[in-house]
């Protein structure tokens, strides 16, 4: 283990500097809108036609029993609604806030499809679980009996946390190792606080810690501790490390100051909201205040960047995307939100290079603009998606003081980083794992979440974590039986 870094056994869930503010805000909200929120949830729930063909449920990755908990909410049976909702979802209040419902449950609501506007399923799910927390209905983790087997989980993101919750409830000893100082993964340091308040995540961390999960923070596996050390310390290991290698651009001038990676920009902003000292934010390097901001990319990360920049007081915020609106990967709802907030989308454009202080494209000094190519949509590729094509001679300069690259994420090369032989990966570098169980090519080693799927969604990470924990429990049950023979 490296000597210069202390592994921190921390009280992660109690580290919530935002808590008081957030609670004060919620109290204000409840005072003004509390009754209205309850009425709204009941009113929306009553709109469910109980159609009998619950496409919403089928298209929810957790197959939440949506029609039944909507009915219970409409009838005022909130506690039952909560019990039903949490039976299939480890973090319903988180999914209710940040699932792209327009692509999942709500997009497949038959009322939406008949043109009458979806039942707002996500908001109801959030409301039910927020109420459960307020009313003290959320049960602490208290296993009926302790088991001697232990599981090591690498990564405290939603996949690792969901698995930890399930395993701990069965009495398994669980230790989570994470390289960050706080748990939550992208829930904490990726997704902005205006979409997911940080105290909501920290409350879950506290619940897990209170339920007996051990967190070893500031522990970068492969550096501070070897994978084999973790493997030999536990009966099973779950790899839930997410994907963090940012895709990059190759273009003249890309090395100029003020051209930054989305994950660094968002992490700095989230750290600031915890009250941390963030030198790159304070120096202005990762702060959009007063700047002309250009974000490159059309996914959800790009949407989070543009909306964060608006909140930081940017002078202007523009988003370049190489396809058109209909073909962008990000949620249409997020685009609409961003537009309402003042973001300008420049469709069918791609960066060709960057200009520096003196209008040069040497890549030195602060960036002053993006050289933008105009594109059109051409023939479809093998997947049927139309490929962007360059319109020759139509380039122009978009002025900018801060350029944020939000081009997506790839997995780190875990076998090489960790020096693990026999851990098979796919040709995309994600860990090869069995569908439904998460079993990898190494005995007793499982994998879940983005490191298996590639950059995906929180709800899928939760689903994977739950599935893996069921498979691990089965294996531990079997090995216990073998040991007893
Ligand atoms: C900016 C952004 C916004 C997003 N917004 C949404 C959204 O609105 N809705 C949605 O559903 N999804 C969203 N996503 C996607 C979602 O956050 C991910 O799909 C989800 O968090 C994946 O969960 P995970 O547990 O697999 O990984 P992560 O959440 O990435 O967690 C992985 C954890 O592993 C730790 N780790 C990694 N390597 C090591 C190591 N070597 N040693 C120790 N620890 C390690 C990391 O520190 C991290 O805490 C967003 C993603 C980003 C980047
Ligand atoms: S978990 Fe996500 S997809 Fe499923 S019902 Fe909730 S908001 Fe919809």
Coordinates of C-alpha atoms and ligand atoms in Angstrom, one line a residue:
X1 CA 0.0 0.0 0.0
X2 CA 1.4 3.5 -0.9
X3 CA 2.6 5.3 2.2
X4 CA 1.9 8.8 1.2
X5 CA -1.8 8.4 1.1
X6 CA -3.8 7.5 4.2
X7 CA -6.8 5.3 3.6
X8 CA -9.7 7.0 5.3
X9 CA -12.3 5.1 7.3
X10 CA -14.9 7.8 7.4
X11 CA -18.3 8.7 8.5
X12 CA -19.2 9.4 4.9
X13 CA -22.9 10.0 5.3
X14 CA -22.5 12.6 8.0
X15 CA -20.2 14.7 5.8
X16 CA -22.9 16.9 4.4
X17 CA -22.2 20.6 4.6
X18 CA -25.1 21.3 2.3
X19 CA -27.6 19.6 4.6
X20 CA -28.7 22.5 6.6
X21 CA -29.3 24.7 3.5
X22 CA -31.1 21.9 1.6
X23 CA -33.3 21.1 4.6
X24 CA -34.1 24.8 5.0
X25 CA -35.0 25.0 1.4
X26 CA -37.2 21.9 1.6
X27 CA -38.9 23.3 4.7
X28 CA -39.7 26.5 2.8
X29 CA -40.9 24.4 -0.1
X30 CA -43.1 22.3 2.1
X31 CA -44.6 25.3 3.8
X32 CA -45.6 26.8 0.6
X33 CA -46.2 23.8 -1.6
X34 CA -46.4 20.9 0.7
X35 CA -50.2 20.4 0.4
X36 CA -50.0 21.2 -3.2
X37 CA -47.3 18.5 -3.8
X38 CA -49.5 15.9 -2.1
X39 CA -52.5 17.0 -4.2
X40 CA -50.4 17.0 -7.3
X41 CA -49.1 13.5 -6.7
X42 CA -52.6 12.2 -6.0
X43 CA -54.0 14.0 -9.0
X44 CA -51.3 12.7 -11.4
X45 CA -51.6 9.1 -10.0
X46 CA -55.3 9.2 -10.5
X47 CA -54.7 9.9 -14.2
X48 CA -53.2 6.4 -14.6
X49 CA -55.8 4.5 -16.7
X50 CA -54.7 1.2 -15.2
X51 CA -54.5 0.2 -18.8
X52 CA -53.6 -3.5 -18.1
X53 CA -50.7 -3.3 -20.6
X54 CA -48.2 -1.6 -18.4
X55 CA -45.6 -0.6 -21.0
X56 CA -44.3 1.8 -18.4
X57 CA -43.4 -1.1 -16.1
X58 CA -41.9 -3.1 -19.0
X59 CA -39.7 -0.1 -20.0
X60 CA -38.5 0.6 -16.5
X61 CA -35.2 -1.3 -16.1
X62 CA -36.3 -2.3 -12.6
X63 CA -39.7 -3.3 -13.7
X64 CA -41.2 -1.2 -11.0
X65 CA -44.8 -2.0 -10.3
X66 CA -45.8 1.5 -11.4
X67 CA -49.6 1.0 -11.9
X68 CA -50.1 -0.4 -8.5
X69 CA -48.1 2.3 -6.6
X70 CA -49.9 4.9 -8.6
X71 CA -53.3 3.5 -7.6
X72 CA -52.2 3.4 -3.9
X73 CA -51.0 7.0 -4.1
X74 CA -54.3 8.1 -5.7
X75 CA -56.1 6.4 -2.9
X76 CA -53.9 8.1 -0.3
X77 CA -52.3 4.8 0.8
X78 CA -48.8 6.4 0.6
X79 CA -47.0 4.1 3.0
X80 CA -48.1 1.0 1.0
X81 CA -47.2 2.8 -2.2
X82 CA -43.7 3.4 -0.8
X83 CA -43.3 -0.3 0.4
X84 CA -44.2 -1.5 -3.1
X85 CA -41.9 1.0 -4.8
X86 CA -38.9 0.2 -2.7
X87 CA -39.3 -3.5 -3.1
X88 CA -37.9 -3.3 -6.6
X89 CA -35.8 -0.1 -6.4
X90 CA -33.0 0.5 -3.9
X91 CA -33.0 4.3 -4.5
X92 CA -36.4 5.3 -5.7
X93 CA -36.0 9.0 -4.7
X94 CA -32.9 9.2 -6.8
X95 CA -34.4 7.5 -9.9
X96 CA -37.5 9.7 -9.5
X97 CA -35.3 12.7 -9.8
X98 CA -32.8 11.7 -12.6
X99 CA -34.1 8.9 -14.7
X100 CA -34.6 10.1 -18.3
X101 CA -38.3 9.2 -17.9
X102 CA -39.1 10.4 -21.4
X103 CA -37.1 7.5 -22.7
X104 CA -38.2 5.0 -20.2
X105 CA -41.4 4.7 -18.1
X106 CA -43.1 8.0 -19.1
X107 CA -42.3 7.8 -22.7
X108 CA -44.2 4.5 -22.9
X109 CA -47.2 5.5 -20.8
X110 CA -50.3 4.8 -23.0
X111 CA -51.8 8.2 -22.0
X112 CA -48.7 9.9 -23.4
X113 CA -49.0 7.8 -26.6
X114 CA -52.6 8.7 -27.0
X115 CA -51.5 12.4 -27.0
X116 CA -52.8 13.4 -23.6
X117 CA -49.5 13.8 -21.7
X118 CA -47.9 11.2 -19.6
X119 CA -48.6 10.6 -15.9
X120 CA -45.6 12.1 -14.2
X121 CA -44.3 8.8 -12.9
X122 CA -40.9 10.0 -11.8
X123 CA -42.2 12.9 -9.8
X124 CA -44.7 10.6 -8.0
X125 CA -41.9 8.1 -7.2
X126 CA -39.8 10.9 -5.8
X127 CA -42.7 12.3 -3.8
X128 CA -43.6 8.9 -2.3
X129 CA -40.0 8.2 -1.1
X130 CA -39.3 11.7 0.1
X131 CA -42.4 11.4 2.2
X132 CA -41.3 8.0 3.4
X133 CA -38.0 9.6 4.6
X134 CA -39.9 12.4 6.3
X135 CA -42.3 10.1 8.0
X136 CA -39.6 7.7 9.2
X137 CA -40.9 4.8 7.1
X138 CA -37.5 4.1 5.5
X139 CA -36.3 1.0 7.3
X140 CA -32.7 1.0 8.6
X141 CA -30.5 -1.9 7.5
X142 CA -30.8 -4.5 10.3
X143 CA -30.0 -8.0 9.2
X144 CA -31.8 -10.8 11.0
X145 CA -28.5 -12.5 11.5
X146 CA -24.9 -11.8 10.7
X147 CA -23.0 -14.1 8.3
X148 CA -19.3 -14.6 8.3
X149 CA -18.8 -14.3 4.6
X150 CA -17.5 -10.9 3.3
X151 CA -17.8 -9.2 0.0
X152 CA -15.4 -6.4 -1.2
X153 CA -16.9 -3.9 -3.6
X154 CA -14.7 -1.6 -5.6
X155 CA -16.6 1.5 -6.4
X156 CA -19.2 3.4 -4.3
X157 CA -21.4 4.5 -7.3
X158 CA -25.0 3.4 -7.6
X159 CA -24.1 -0.1 -8.8
X160 CA -21.8 -0.8 -5.8
X161 CA -24.2 0.9 -3.3
X162 CA -27.2 -1.1 -4.6
X163 CA -25.3 -4.4 -4.3
X164 CA -24.0 -3.4 -0.8
X165 CA -27.6 -2.6 0.4
X166 CA -28.9 -6.0 -0.7
X167 CA -25.9 -8.0 0.6
X168 CA -25.9 -6.2 4.0
X169 CA -29.6 -6.8 4.5
X170 CA -28.8 -10.6 4.3
X171 CA -26.1 -10.2 6.9
X172 CA -23.1 -10.4 4.6
X173 CA -20.0 -8.3 5.7
X174 CA -19.5 -5.6 3.1
X175 CA -16.5 -3.4 2.5
X176 CA -16.6 -0.7 -0.2
X177 CA -13.3 0.7 -1.5
X178 CA -13.4 4.0 -3.5
X179 CA -10.8 6.3 -4.7
X180 CA -12.8 9.5 -4.0
X181 CA -13.3 11.0 -0.5
X182 CA -17.0 10.7 -0.7
X183 CA -19.3 7.9 -1.8
X184 CA -21.9 8.1 -4.5
X185 CA -19.7 8.0 -7.6
X186 CA -21.3 10.1 -10.4
X187 CA -24.3 10.7 -8.2
X188 CA -22.0 12.8 -6.0
X189 CA -19.4 14.2 -8.3
X190 CA -20.9 14.0 -11.9
X191 CA -24.6 14.8 -11.8
X192 CA -25.2 18.5 -10.8
X193 CA -26.9 19.4 -7.6
X194 CA -29.8 21.2 -9.4
X195 CA -30.8 17.7 -10.7
X196 CA -29.9 15.7 -7.7
X197 CA -29.4 17.4 -4.4
X198 CA -26.3 16.1 -2.7
X199 CA -28.0 15.6 0.7
X200 CA -30.3 13.0 -0.9
X201 CA -27.3 10.9 -1.8
X202 CA -25.5 11.5 1.5
X203 CA -28.6 10.3 3.3
X204 CA -28.3 7.0 1.6
X205 CA -24.6 6.8 2.3
X206 CA -25.4 7.3 6.0
X207 CA -28.1 4.6 5.9
X208 CA -25.6 2.1 4.5
X209 CA -22.9 3.1 7.0
X210 CA -25.4 2.9 9.8
X211 CA -26.4 -0.5 8.5
X212 CA -22.8 -1.8 8.9
X213 CA -21.2 -1.3 5.5
X214 CA -17.6 -0.3 5.9
X215 CA -16.3 2.4 3.6
X216 CA -12.6 2.6 2.7
X217 CA -12.3 6.0 1.0
X218 CA -9.3 7.6 -0.8
X219 CA -8.3 4.1 -1.8
X220 CA -7.4 3.9 -5.5
X221 CA -7.4 0.2 -6.2
X222 CA -4.4 -0.6 -8.3
X223 CA -2.4 2.2 -6.6
X224 CA -3.1 2.3 -2.9
X225 CA -4.2 -1.3 -2.7
X226 CA -3.8 -4.1 -5.2
X227 CA -6.8 -6.0 -6.7
X228 CA -5.3 -9.2 -5.4
X229 CA -5.2 -7.8 -1.8
X230 CA -8.9 -7.1 -2.0
X231 CA -9.6 -10.5 -3.6
X232 CA -7.8 -12.4 -0.9
X233 CA -9.5 -10.4 1.9
X234 CA -13.0 -11.4 0.7
X235 CA -15.1 -14.3 -0.3
X236 CA -16.3 -12.5 -3.4
X237 CA -15.4 -9.2 -5.1
X238 CA -17.7 -6.9 -7.1
X239 CA -16.1 -4.5 -9.6
X240 CA -18.3 -1.4 -10.0
X241 CA -15.8 1.2 -11.0
X242 CA -17.7 3.0 -13.8
X243 CA -16.1 4.5 -16.8
X244 CA -13.9 7.6 -16.5
X245 CA -11.6 7.9 -19.5
X246 CA -12.9 11.0 -21.3
X247 CA -13.0 10.8 -25.1
X248 CA -10.8 13.6 -26.5
X249 CA -10.5 15.7 -29.6
X250 CA -7.6 15.9 -32.0
X251 CA -7.7 19.4 -33.4
X252 CA -5.2 22.3 -33.8
X253 CA -5.0 24.4 -30.6
X254 CA -6.8 21.8 -28.4
X255 CA -4.1 22.2 -25.8
X256 CA -4.9 25.9 -25.2
X257 CA -5.8 27.0 -21.6
X258 CA -9.5 27.2 -21.0
X259 CA -10.3 23.9 -22.9
X260 CA -11.3 21.5 -20.2
X261 CA -12.9 18.1 -19.7
X262 CA -16.5 17.9 -18.7
X263 CA -15.8 15.6 -15.8
X264 CA -13.3 18.0 -14.3
X265 CA -15.6 20.9 -14.7
X266 CA -18.6 19.2 -13.1
X267 CA -16.6 17.6 -10.3
X268 CA -15.2 21.1 -9.4
X269 CA -18.7 22.5 -9.4
X270 CA -20.0 19.7 -7.2
X271 CA -17.1 19.9 -4.8
X272 CA -17.7 23.6 -4.4
X273 CA -21.3 22.9 -3.5
X274 CA -20.0 20.7 -0.6
X275 CA -17.9 23.8 0.5
X276 CA -14.6 22.2 -0.4
X277 CA -11.6 24.2 -1.4
X278 CA -11.2 23.8 -5.1
X279 CA -8.2 25.7 -6.4
X280 CA -9.1 25.3 -10.1
X281 CA -12.6 26.7 -9.5
X282 CA -11.3 29.6 -7.4
X283 CA -8.7 30.5 -10.0
X284 CA -11.4 30.7 -12.6
X285 CA -10.0 27.8 -14.6
X286 CA -13.1 25.6 -14.0
X287 CA -15.6 28.4 -13.3
X288 CA -17.8 29.8 -16.1
X289 CA -18.7 33.0 -14.4
X290 CA -18.6 36.0 -16.8
X291 CA -17.3 33.8 -19.7
X292 CA -18.5 32.9 -23.2
X293 CA -18.8 29.2 -22.8
X294 CA -18.9 26.7 -25.7
X295 CA -19.8 23.1 -24.8
X296 CA -19.0 20.4 -27.4
X297 CA -21.2 17.3 -27.4
X298 CA -24.8 16.3 -27.5
X299 CA -25.3 13.8 -24.6
X300 CA -26.6 14.2 -21.1
X301 CA -23.2 15.2 -19.8
X302 CA -23.1 18.1 -22.3
X303 CA -26.6 19.2 -21.0
X304 CA -25.3 19.1 -17.4
X305 CA -22.4 21.3 -18.4
X306 CA -24.5 23.9 -20.2
X307 CA -27.0 24.1 -17.4
X308 CA -24.2 24.4 -14.8
X309 CA -22.5 27.2 -16.8
X310 CA -25.8 29.1 -16.8
X311 CA -26.0 28.8 -13.1
X312 CA -22.5 30.0 -12.6
X313 CA -23.3 33.2 -14.4
X314 CA -21.7 32.7 -17.8
X315 CA -22.0 35.6 -20.2
X316 CA -23.3 33.2 -22.9
X317 CA -23.6 29.4 -23.3
X318 CA -23.6 27.6 -26.6
X319 CA -23.6 23.9 -27.4
X320 CA -22.1 22.5 -30.6
X321 CA -23.4 19.1 -31.8
X322 CA -22.5 17.5 -35.1
X323 CA -26.0 16.0 -35.8
X324 CA -29.4 17.7 -35.6
X325 CA -31.8 17.9 -32.7
X326 CA -33.7 14.8 -33.6
X327 CA -30.5 12.7 -33.7
X328 CA -28.9 13.8 -30.5
X329 CA -28.2 11.3 -27.8
X330 CA -29.2 13.5 -24.9
X331 CA -32.7 13.6 -23.4
X332 CA -35.1 16.0 -25.3
X333 CA -36.4 17.1 -22.0
X334 CA -33.0 18.2 -20.9
X335 CA -32.5 20.2 -24.2
X336 CA -35.9 21.9 -23.6
X337 CA -34.8 22.7 -20.1
X338 CA -31.5 24.1 -21.3
X339 CA -33.1 26.2 -24.0
X340 CA -35.6 27.7 -21.5
X341 CA -32.6 28.7 -19.4
X342 CA -31.0 30.5 -22.2
X343 CA -28.6 28.0 -23.8
X344 CA -28.2 28.3 -27.6
X345 CA -27.8 25.0 -29.5
X346 CA -25.9 25.1 -32.8
X347 CA -26.9 21.9 -34.5
X348 CA -24.9 20.3 -37.3
X349 CA -21.5 21.8 -36.2
X350 CA -18.2 20.3 -35.2
X351 CA -15.0 21.8 -33.9
X352 CA -12.2 22.0 -36.4
X353 CA -9.7 23.8 -34.2
X354 CA -9.3 26.5 -31.6
X355 CA -8.0 30.0 -31.8
X356 CA -5.7 31.5 -29.1
X357 CA -5.1 34.9 -27.7
X358 CA -3.8 36.5 -30.9
X359 CA -6.1 34.7 -33.2
X360 CA -3.5 32.0 -33.8
X361 CA -4.2 28.3 -33.5
X362 CA -0.9 27.4 -31.8
X363 CA -2.6 26.0 -28.7
X364 CA -0.8 28.3 -26.3
X365 CA -2.3 30.9 -24.0
X366 CA -5.9 31.2 -23.3
X367 CA -8.5 30.0 -25.9
X368 CA -10.4 32.8 -27.6
X369 CA -12.6 30.8 -30.1
X370 CA -13.6 27.6 -31.7
X371 CA -13.2 27.1 -35.4
X372 CA -16.5 25.5 -36.3
X373 CA -17.2 23.3 -39.3
X374 CA -20.7 23.1 -40.6
X375 CA -22.1 19.6 -41.2
X376 CA -25.1 18.0 -42.9
X377 CA -26.6 14.6 -42.4
X378 CA -25.5 12.0 -45.0
X379 CA -26.1 8.3 -45.6
X380 CA -26.9 6.1 -42.7
X381 CA -24.1 3.9 -41.2
X382 CA -24.4 0.2 -40.3
X383 CA -26.6 1.0 -37.3
X384 CA -29.0 3.0 -39.5
X385 CA -28.0 6.4 -38.0
X386 CA -27.3 9.2 -40.5
X387 CA -23.6 10.1 -40.6
X388 CA -22.6 13.8 -40.3
X389 CA -20.7 15.1 -43.4
X390 CA -18.6 18.1 -43.7
X391 CA -19.8 21.1 -45.7
X392 CA -16.6 22.3 -47.3
X393 CA -15.7 26.0 -46.9
X394 CA -18.5 26.8 -44.5
X395 CA -16.4 27.1 -41.3
X396 CA -16.6 30.1 -39.0
X397 CA -15.3 31.2 -35.6
X398 CA -17.4 31.0 -32.4
X399 CA -15.9 33.2 -29.8
X400 CA -15.2 31.5 -26.4
X401 CA -13.2 31.9 -23.2
X402 CA -14.1 28.4 -21.8
X403 CA -14.6 25.3 -23.9
X404 CA -15.9 22.2 -22.3
X405 CA -15.3 18.9 -24.0
X406 CA -18.3 16.5 -23.3
X407 CA -17.6 13.8 -25.8
X408 CA -18.4 10.8 -23.7
X409 CA -16.5 8.3 -21.6
X410 CA -14.6 5.0 -22.1
X411 CA -13.5 2.4 -19.6
X412 CA -10.0 2.5 -18.2
X413 CA -7.9 -0.5 -19.0
X414 CA -8.5 -2.4 -15.7
X415 CA -6.5 -5.5 -16.4
X416 CA -3.4 -3.4 -17.2
X417 CA -4.0 -0.8 -14.5
X418 CA -4.5 -3.5 -11.9
X419 CA -2.1 -6.1 -13.3
X420 CA -4.8 -8.7 -13.3
X421 CA -4.4 -11.7 -15.6
X422 CA -7.5 -13.5 -16.7
X423 CA -10.0 -10.7 -16.3
X424 CA -11.5 -10.7 -19.8
X425 CA -12.7 -7.5 -21.4
X426 CA -14.8 -6.8 -24.5
X427 CA -13.4 -5.1 -27.6
X428 CA -14.7 -1.8 -26.1
X429 CA -12.6 -2.4 -22.9
X430 CA -15.6 -3.0 -20.7
X431 CA -15.4 -5.9 -18.3
X432 CA -16.9 -9.1 -19.8
X433 CA -19.6 -10.3 -17.5
X434 CA -22.5 -12.7 -17.7
X435 CA -25.8 -11.2 -18.4
X436 CA -28.1 -11.2 -15.3
X437 CA -25.4 -12.5 -12.8
X438 CA -22.4 -10.2 -13.5
X439 CA -20.0 -13.2 -13.2
X440 CA -16.7 -12.4 -14.8
X441 CA -14.0 -14.7 -16.2
X442 CA -12.4 -14.8 -12.7
X443 CA -13.9 -17.1 -10.1
X444 CA -15.7 -15.2 -7.3
X445 CA -15.4 -11.9 -9.2
X446 CA -18.4 -10.0 -10.4
X447 CA -18.9 -6.7 -12.3
X448 CA -21.8 -4.3 -12.5
X449 CA -22.8 -0.9 -13.9
X450 CA -21.0 1.3 -16.4
X451 CA -17.8 -0.8 -16.3
X452 CA -19.9 -3.6 -17.9
X453 CA -22.4 -1.6 -20.0
X454 CA -20.3 1.4 -21.0
X455 CA -21.6 4.8 -20.1
X456 CA -25.2 4.1 -19.2
X457 CA -27.8 5.2 -16.6
X458 CA -28.2 5.1 -12.9
X459 CA -31.3 2.9 -13.0
X460 CA -29.3 0.3 -15.0
X461 CA -26.4 0.5 -12.5
X462 CA -28.9 -0.2 -9.7
X463 CA -30.5 -3.1 -11.6
X464 CA -27.0 -4.6 -12.2
X465 CA -26.0 -4.1 -8.5
X466 CA -29.2 -5.9 -7.4
X467 CA -28.8 -8.7 -9.9
X468 CA -25.1 -9.3 -9.0
X469 CA -25.9 -9.3 -5.3
X470 CA -28.5 -12.0 -5.9
X471 CA -25.9 -14.1 -7.8
X472 CA -23.3 -13.5 -5.1
X473 CA -25.7 -14.5 -2.4
X474 CA -26.4 -17.7 -4.3
X475 CA -22.8 -18.4 -4.6
X476 CA -22.1 -17.7 -0.9
X477 CA -25.0 -19.8 0.1
X478 CA -23.7 -22.7 -2.0
X479 CA -20.1 -22.3 -0.6
X480 CA -21.5 -22.2 2.9
X481 CA -23.4 -25.4 2.3
X482 CA -20.2 -27.0 0.8
X483 CA -18.3 -25.9 3.9
X484 CA -20.8 -27.4 6.2
X485 CA -20.7 -30.8 4.5
Ligands
LIG1 C1 -22.2 14.2 -16.0 C2 -23.1 13.0 -15.9 C3 -24.4 13.1 -15.8 C4 -25.2 12.0 -15.7 N1 -26.6 12.2 -15.6 C5 -27.4 11.1 -15.5 C6 -28.7 11.3 -15.3 O1 -29.3 12.4 -15.2 N2 -29.5 10.1 -15.1 C7 -28.9 8.9 -15.2 O2 -29.7 7.9 -15.1 N3 -27.6 8.7 -15.5 C8 -26.8 9.8 -15.6 N4 -25.5 9.6 -15.8 C9 -24.9 8.3 -15.9 C10 -24.8 7.7 -14.5 O3 -24.2 8.6 -13.6 C11 -23.9 6.4 -14.5 O4 -24.5 5.5 -15.5 C12 -23.9 5.7 -13.2 O5 -23.4 6.6 -12.2 C13 -23.0 4.5 -13.3 O6 -22.9 3.9 -12.0 P1 -21.7 3.0 -11.6 O7 -21.9 2.6 -10.2 O8 -21.5 1.9 -12.6 O9 -20.4 4.0 -11.7 P2 -20.0 5.4 -11.1 O10 -21.2 6.2 -10.6 O11 -19.1 6.0 -12.0 O12 -19.2 5.0 -9.8 C14 -18.0 4.3 -9.8 C15 -17.2 4.5 -8.6 O13 -16.0 3.7 -8.7 C16 -14.9 4.5 -8.2 N5 -13.7 3.9 -8.8 C17 -13.3 3.9 -10.1 N6 -12.1 3.4 -10.2 C18 -11.7 3.0 -9.0 C19 -10.5 2.4 -8.5 N7 -9.5 2.0 -9.3 N8 -10.4 2.2 -7.2 C20 -11.4 2.6 -6.3 N9 -12.5 3.2 -6.7 C21 -12.7 3.4 -8.0 C22 -15.2 5.9 -8.6 O14 -14.5 6.8 -7.7 C23 -16.7 6.0 -8.4 O15 -17.0 6.4 -7.1 C24 -24.7 10.7 -15.9 C25 -23.3 10.6 -16.1 C26 -22.5 11.7 -16.1 C27 -21.0 11.6 -16.3
LIG2 S1 -36.9 3.8 -11.9 FE1 -36.8 5.3 -13.5 S2 -37.7 4.2 -15.3 FE2 -38.3 3.1 -13.4 S3 -40.3 4.0 -12.8 FE3 -38.7 5.1 -11.7 S4 -38.3 6.9 -13.0 FE4 -39.4 5.5 -14.3

